[in-house]
mmCIF file of C-alpha atoms in Angstrom:
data_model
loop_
_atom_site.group_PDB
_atom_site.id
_atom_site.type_symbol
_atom_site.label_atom_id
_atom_site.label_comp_id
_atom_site.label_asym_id
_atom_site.label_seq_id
_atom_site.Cartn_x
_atom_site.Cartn_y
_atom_site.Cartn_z
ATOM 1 C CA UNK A 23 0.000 0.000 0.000
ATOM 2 C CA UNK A 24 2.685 2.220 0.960
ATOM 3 C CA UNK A 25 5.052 1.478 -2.127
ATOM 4 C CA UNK A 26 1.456 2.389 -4.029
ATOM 5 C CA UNK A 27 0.763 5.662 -2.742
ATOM 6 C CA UNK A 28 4.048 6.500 -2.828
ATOM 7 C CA UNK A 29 4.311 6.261 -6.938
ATOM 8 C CA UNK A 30 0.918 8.189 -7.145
ATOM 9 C CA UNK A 31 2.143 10.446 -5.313
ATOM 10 C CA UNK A 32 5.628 10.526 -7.308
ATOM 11 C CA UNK A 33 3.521 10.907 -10.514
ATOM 12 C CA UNK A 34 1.849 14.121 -8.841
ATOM 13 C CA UNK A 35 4.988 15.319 -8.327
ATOM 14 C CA UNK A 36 6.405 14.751 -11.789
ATOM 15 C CA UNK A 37 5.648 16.501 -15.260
ATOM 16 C CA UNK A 38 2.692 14.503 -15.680
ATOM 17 C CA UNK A 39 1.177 16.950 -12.287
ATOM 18 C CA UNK A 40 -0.774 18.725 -15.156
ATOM 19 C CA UNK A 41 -2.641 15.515 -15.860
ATOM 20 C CA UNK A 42 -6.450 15.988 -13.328
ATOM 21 C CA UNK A 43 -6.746 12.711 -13.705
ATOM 22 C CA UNK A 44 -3.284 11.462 -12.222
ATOM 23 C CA UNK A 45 -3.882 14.511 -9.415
ATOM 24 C CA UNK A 46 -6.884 12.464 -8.601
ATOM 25 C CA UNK A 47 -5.217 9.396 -8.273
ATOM 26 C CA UNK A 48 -2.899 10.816 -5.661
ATOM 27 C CA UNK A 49 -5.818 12.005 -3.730
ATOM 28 C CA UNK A 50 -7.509 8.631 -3.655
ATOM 29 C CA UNK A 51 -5.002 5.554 -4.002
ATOM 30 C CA UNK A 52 -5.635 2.653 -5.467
ATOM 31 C CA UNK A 53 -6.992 -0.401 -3.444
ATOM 32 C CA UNK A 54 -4.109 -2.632 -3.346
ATOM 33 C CA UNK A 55 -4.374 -6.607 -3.515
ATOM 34 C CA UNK A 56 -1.770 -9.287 -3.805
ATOM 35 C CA UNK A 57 -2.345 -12.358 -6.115
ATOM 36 C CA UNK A 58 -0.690 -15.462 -4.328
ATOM 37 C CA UNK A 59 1.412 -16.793 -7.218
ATOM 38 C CA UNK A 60 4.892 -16.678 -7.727
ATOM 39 C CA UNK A 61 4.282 -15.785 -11.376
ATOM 40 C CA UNK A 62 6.084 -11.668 -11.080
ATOM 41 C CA UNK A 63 3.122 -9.915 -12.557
ATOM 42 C CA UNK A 64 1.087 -6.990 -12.253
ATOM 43 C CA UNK A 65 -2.682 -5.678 -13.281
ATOM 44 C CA UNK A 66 -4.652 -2.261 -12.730
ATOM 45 C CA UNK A 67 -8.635 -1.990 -12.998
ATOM 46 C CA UNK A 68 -11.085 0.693 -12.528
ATOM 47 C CA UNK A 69 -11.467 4.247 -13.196
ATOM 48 C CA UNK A 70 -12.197 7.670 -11.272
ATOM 49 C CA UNK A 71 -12.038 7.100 -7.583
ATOM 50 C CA UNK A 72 -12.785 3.208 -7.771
ATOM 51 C CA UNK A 73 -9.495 1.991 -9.265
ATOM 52 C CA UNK A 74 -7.498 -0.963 -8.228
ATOM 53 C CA UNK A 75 -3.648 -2.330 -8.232
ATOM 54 C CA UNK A 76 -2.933 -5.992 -7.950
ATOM 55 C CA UNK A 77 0.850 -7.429 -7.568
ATOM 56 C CA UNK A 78 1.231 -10.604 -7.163
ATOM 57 C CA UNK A 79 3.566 -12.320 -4.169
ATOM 58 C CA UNK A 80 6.452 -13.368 -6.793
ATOM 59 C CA UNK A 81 6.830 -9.913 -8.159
ATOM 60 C CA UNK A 82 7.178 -8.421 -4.262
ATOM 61 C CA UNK A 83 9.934 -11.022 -3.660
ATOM 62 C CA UNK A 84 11.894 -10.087 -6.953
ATOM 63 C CA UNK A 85 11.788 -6.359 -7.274
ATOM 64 C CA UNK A 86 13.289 -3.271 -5.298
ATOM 65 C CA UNK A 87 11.314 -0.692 -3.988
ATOM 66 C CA UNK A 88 12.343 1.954 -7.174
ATOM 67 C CA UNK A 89 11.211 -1.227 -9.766
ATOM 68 C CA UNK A 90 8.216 -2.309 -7.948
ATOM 69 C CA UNK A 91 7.455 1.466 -8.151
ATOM 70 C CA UNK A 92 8.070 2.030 -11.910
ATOM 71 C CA UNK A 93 5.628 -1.289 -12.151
ATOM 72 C CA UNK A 94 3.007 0.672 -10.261
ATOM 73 C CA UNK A 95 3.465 3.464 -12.117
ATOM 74 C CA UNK A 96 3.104 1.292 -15.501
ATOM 75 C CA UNK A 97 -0.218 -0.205 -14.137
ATOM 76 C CA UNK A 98 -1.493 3.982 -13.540
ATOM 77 C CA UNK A 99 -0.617 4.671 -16.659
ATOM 78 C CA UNK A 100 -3.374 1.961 -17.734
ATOM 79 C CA UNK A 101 -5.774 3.411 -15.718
ATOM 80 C CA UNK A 102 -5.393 6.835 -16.379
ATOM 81 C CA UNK A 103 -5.737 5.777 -20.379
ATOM 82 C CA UNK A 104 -8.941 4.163 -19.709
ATOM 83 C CA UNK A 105 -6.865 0.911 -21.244
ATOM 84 C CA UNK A 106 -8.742 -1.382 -19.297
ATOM 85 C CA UNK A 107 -12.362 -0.512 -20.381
ATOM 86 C CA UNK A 108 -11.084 -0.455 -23.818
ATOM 87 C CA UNK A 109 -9.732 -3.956 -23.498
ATOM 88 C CA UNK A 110 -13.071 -5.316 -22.488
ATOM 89 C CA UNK A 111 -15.025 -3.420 -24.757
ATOM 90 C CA UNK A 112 -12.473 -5.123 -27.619
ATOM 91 C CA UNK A 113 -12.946 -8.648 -26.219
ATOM 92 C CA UNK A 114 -16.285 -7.967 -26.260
ATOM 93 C CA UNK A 115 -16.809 -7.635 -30.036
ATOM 94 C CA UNK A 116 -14.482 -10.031 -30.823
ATOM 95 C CA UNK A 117 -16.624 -12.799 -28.748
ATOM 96 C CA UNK A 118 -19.524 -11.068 -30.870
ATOM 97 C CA UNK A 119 -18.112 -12.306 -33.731
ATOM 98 C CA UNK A 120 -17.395 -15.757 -32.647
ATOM 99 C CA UNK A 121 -20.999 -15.982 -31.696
ATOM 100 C CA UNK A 122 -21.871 -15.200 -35.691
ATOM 101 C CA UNK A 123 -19.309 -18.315 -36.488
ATOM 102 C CA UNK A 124 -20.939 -20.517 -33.824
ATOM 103 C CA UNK A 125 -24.337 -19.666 -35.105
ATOM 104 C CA UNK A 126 -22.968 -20.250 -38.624
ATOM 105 C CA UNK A 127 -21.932 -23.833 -37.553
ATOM 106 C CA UNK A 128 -25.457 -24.236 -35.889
ATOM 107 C CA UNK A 129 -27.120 -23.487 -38.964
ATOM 108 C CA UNK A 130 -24.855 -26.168 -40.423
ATOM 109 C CA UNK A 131 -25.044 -28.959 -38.589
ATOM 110 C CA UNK A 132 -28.989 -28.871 -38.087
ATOM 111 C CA UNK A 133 -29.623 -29.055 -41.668
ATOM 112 C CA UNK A 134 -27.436 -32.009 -42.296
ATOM 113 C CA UNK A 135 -29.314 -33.555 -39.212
ATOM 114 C CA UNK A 136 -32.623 -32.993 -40.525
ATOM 115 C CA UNK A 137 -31.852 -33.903 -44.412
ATOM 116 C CA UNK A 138 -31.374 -37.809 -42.881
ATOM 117 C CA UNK A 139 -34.206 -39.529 -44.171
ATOM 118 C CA UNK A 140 -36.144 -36.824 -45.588
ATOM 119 C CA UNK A 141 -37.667 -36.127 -49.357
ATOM 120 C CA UNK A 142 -36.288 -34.860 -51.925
ATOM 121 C CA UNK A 143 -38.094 -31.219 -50.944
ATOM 122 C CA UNK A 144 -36.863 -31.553 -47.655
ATOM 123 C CA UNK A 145 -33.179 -32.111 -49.430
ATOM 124 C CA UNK A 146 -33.123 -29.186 -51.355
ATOM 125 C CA UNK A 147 -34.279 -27.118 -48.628
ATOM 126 C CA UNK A 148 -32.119 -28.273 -46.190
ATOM 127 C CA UNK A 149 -28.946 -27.630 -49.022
ATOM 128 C CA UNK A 150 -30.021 -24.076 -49.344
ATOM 129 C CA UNK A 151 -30.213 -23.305 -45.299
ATOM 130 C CA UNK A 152 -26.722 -24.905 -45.691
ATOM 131 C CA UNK A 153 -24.962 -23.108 -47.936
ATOM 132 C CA UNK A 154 -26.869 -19.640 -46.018
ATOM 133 C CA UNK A 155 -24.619 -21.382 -42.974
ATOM 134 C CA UNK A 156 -21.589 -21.504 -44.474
ATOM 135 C CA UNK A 157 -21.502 -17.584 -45.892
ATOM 136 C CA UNK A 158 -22.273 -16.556 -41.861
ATOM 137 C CA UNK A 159 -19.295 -18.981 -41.093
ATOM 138 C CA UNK A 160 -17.540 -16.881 -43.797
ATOM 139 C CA UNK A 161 -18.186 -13.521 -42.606
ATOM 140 C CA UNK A 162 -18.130 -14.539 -38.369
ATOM 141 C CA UNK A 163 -14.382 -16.569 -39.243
ATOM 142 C CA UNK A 164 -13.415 -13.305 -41.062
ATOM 143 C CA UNK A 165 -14.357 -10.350 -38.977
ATOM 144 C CA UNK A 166 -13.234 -12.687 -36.003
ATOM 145 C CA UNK A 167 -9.761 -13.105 -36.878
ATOM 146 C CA UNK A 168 -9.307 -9.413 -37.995
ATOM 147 C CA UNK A 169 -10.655 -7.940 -34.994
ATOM 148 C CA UNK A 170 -8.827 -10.540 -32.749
ATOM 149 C CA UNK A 171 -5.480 -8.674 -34.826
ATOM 150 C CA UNK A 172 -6.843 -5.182 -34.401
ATOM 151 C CA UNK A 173 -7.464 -6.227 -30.890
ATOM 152 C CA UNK A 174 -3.980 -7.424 -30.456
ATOM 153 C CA UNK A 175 -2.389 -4.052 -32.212
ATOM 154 C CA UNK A 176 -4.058 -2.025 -30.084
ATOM 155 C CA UNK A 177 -2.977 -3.920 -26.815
ATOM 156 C CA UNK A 178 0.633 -3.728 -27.734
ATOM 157 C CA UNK A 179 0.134 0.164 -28.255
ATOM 158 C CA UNK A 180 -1.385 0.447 -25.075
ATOM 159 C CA UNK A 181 1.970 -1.118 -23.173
ATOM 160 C CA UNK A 182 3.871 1.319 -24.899
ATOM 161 C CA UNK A 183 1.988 4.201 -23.707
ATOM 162 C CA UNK A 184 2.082 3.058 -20.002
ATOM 163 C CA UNK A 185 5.765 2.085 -20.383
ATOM 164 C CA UNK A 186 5.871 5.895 -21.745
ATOM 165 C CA UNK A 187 4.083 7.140 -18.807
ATOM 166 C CA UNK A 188 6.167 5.465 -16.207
ATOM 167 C CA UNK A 189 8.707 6.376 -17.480
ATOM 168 C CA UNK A 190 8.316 10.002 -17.031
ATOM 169 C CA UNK A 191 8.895 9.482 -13.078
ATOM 170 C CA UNK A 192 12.648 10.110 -12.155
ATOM 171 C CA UNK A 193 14.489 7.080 -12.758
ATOM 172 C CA UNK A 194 10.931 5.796 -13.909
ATOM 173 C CA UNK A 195 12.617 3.977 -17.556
ATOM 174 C CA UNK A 196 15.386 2.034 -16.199
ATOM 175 C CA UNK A 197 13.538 0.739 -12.900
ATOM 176 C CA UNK A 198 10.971 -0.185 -15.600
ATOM 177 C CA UNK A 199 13.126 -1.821 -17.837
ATOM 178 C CA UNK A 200 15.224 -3.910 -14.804
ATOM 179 C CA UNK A 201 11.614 -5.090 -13.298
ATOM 180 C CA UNK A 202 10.538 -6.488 -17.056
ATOM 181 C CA UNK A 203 14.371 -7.800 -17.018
ATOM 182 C CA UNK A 204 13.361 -9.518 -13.594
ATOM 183 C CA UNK A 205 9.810 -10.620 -15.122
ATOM 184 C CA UNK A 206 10.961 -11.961 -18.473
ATOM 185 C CA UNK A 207 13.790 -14.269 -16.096
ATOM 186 C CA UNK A 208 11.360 -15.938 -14.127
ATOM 187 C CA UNK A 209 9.347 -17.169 -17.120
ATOM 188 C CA UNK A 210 12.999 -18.530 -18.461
ATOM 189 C CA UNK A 211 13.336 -20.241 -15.317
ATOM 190 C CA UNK A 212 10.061 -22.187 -15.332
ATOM 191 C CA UNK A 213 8.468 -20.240 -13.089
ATOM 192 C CA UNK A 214 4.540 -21.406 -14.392
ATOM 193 C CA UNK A 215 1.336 -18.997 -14.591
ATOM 194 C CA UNK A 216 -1.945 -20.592 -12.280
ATOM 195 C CA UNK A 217 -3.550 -18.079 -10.586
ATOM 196 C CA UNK A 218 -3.766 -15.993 -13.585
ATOM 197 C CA UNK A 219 -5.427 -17.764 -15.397
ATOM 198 C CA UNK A 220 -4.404 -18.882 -19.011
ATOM 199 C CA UNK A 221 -1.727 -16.253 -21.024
ATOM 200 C CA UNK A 222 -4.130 -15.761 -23.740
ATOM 201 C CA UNK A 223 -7.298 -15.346 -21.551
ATOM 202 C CA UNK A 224 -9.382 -12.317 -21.712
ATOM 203 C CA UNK A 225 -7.470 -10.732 -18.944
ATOM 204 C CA UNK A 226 -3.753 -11.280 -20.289
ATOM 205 C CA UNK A 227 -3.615 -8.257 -21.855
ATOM 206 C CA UNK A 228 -4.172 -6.365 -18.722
ATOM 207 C CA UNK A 229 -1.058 -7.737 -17.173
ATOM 208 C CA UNK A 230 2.102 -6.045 -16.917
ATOM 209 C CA UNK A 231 3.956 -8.476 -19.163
ATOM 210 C CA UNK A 232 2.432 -11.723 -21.027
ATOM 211 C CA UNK A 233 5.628 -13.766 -21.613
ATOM 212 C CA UNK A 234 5.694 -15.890 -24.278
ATOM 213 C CA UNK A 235 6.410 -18.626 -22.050
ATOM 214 C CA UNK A 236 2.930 -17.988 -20.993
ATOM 215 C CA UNK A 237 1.276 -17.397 -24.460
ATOM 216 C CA UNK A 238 1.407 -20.035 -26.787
ATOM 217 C CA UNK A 239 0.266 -18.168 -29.570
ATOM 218 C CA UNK A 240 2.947 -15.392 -29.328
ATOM 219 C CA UNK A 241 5.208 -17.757 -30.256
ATOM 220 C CA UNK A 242 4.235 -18.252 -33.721
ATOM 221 C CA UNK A 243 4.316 -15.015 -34.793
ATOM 222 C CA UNK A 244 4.553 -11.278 -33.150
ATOM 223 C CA UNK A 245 1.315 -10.125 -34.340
ATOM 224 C CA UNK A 246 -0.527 -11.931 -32.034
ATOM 225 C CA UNK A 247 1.340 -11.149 -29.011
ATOM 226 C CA UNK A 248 -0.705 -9.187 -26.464
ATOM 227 C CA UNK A 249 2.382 -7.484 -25.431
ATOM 228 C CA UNK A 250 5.518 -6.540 -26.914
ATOM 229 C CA UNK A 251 8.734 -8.052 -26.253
ATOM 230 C CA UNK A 252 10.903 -7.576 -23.485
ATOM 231 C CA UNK A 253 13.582 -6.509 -25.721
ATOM 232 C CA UNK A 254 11.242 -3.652 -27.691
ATOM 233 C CA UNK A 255 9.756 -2.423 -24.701
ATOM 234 C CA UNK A 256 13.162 -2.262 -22.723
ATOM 235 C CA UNK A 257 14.810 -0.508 -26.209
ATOM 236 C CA UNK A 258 11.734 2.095 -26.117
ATOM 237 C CA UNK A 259 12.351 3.164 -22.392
ATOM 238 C CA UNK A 260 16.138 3.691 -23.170
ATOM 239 C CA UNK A 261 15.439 6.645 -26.230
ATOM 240 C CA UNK A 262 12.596 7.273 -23.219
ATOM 241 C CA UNK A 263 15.743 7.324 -20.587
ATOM 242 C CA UNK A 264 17.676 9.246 -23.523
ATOM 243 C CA UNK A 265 15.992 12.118 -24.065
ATOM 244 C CA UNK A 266 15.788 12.832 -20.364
ATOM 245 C CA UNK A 267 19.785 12.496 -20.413
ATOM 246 C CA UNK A 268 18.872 9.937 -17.619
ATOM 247 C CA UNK A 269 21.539 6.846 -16.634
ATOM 248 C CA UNK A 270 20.172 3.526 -18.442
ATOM 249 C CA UNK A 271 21.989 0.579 -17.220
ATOM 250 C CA UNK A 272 20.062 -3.193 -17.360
#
């Protein structure tokens, strides 16, 4: 609670003091949980006055005060971008659009059902209501996979931008970048995700980092991680650290 306060206060404090909504955040403080997982992660939720921090137990063992701080500051960032509500709202039409390839595959297999036994009438009918399946299967497998991408695009953005904002705190870009250092060794080391659920669950975007360890799908290709990697984030906070004329040492 203490190390939370502490970095809303810091971001008061900072250039972004000009920012009502991060002013507001200082006033009222997050409601702080811990997850108990050794998985080193980190999630914000809410908005206005009702916002919430969760760290988990693994990430309080690994990080310093300054990292777990930058972290915190990372997970405001979200909250102060509304990132959250946007992520739902995204996962929201894209399970929209499964539903039109699930009905599509409805419409299928009740036809083919139905045809067993039937007329020739009953045949033809049942062919037309089938190929009327098949062009909803079309669109719902279409729109589904784009949005999933557009979806995924705009997550990675996001984790920029709250990179970006943490790292306007003193120091803010290199604690940052040594806490996803930290984060991105304990998925090397076999260190498993359970409490939080599976990495390409609703919620995995809303995580601090979603290593690839974690998200099967990542693996096959970059444009459907949820996050960026560990190595573009960490070279984005050091032209961050850069421009500040900051010290930037992983």
């Amino acid at each position: 609670v203490r190390t939370v306060t502490q970095a809303c206060m810091a971001a008061a404090e900072s250039e972004l003091s000009v920012d009502s909504r991060v002013l507001a955040l200082a006033e009222h403080p997050p409601t702080v949980f811990v997850i108990p997982t050794d998985e080193p992660n980190a999630f914000a939720a809410g908005s206005g006055q009702r916002t919430v921090v969760a760290v988990s137990e693994g990430l309080l063992q690994r990080l310093n005060d300054k990292e777990l701080s930058a972290v915190v500051a990372h997970e405001i960032g979200h909250v102060t971008h509304a990132d959250v509500g946007h992520h739902m709202q995204q996962a929201a039409m894209a399970a929209g659009f499964a539903g039109a390839l699930d009905l599509g595959w409805r419409m299928l297999m009740e036809p083919r059902a139905r045809a067993k036994g039937t007329d020739k009438g009953d045949s033809e009918d049942a062919d037309s209501a089938m190929v009327g399946a098949v062009a909803i299967m079309a669109v719902g497998a279409v729109q589904y996979a784009l949005g999933t991408l557009l979806r995924l695009v705009s997550s990675r953005q996001d984790e920029f931008a709250a990179d970006a904002f943490a790292a306007q705190l003193p120091g803010g870009a290199e604690a940052l970048a040594r806490a996803l250092r930290k984060i991105e060794a304990a998925a090397n080391e076999g260190v498993r995700r359970d409490a939080l659920g599976l990495g390409g669950g609703a919620l995995a975007s809303c995580y601090i980092s979603n290593e690839e360890q974690h998200d099967t799908p990542s693996q096959w290709s970059e444009w459907l991680r949820t996050h960026p990697s560990t190595d573009r984030r960490i070279a984005r906070l050091e032209q961050l650290s850069a421009t500040k004329g900051e010290q930037f040492r992983v």
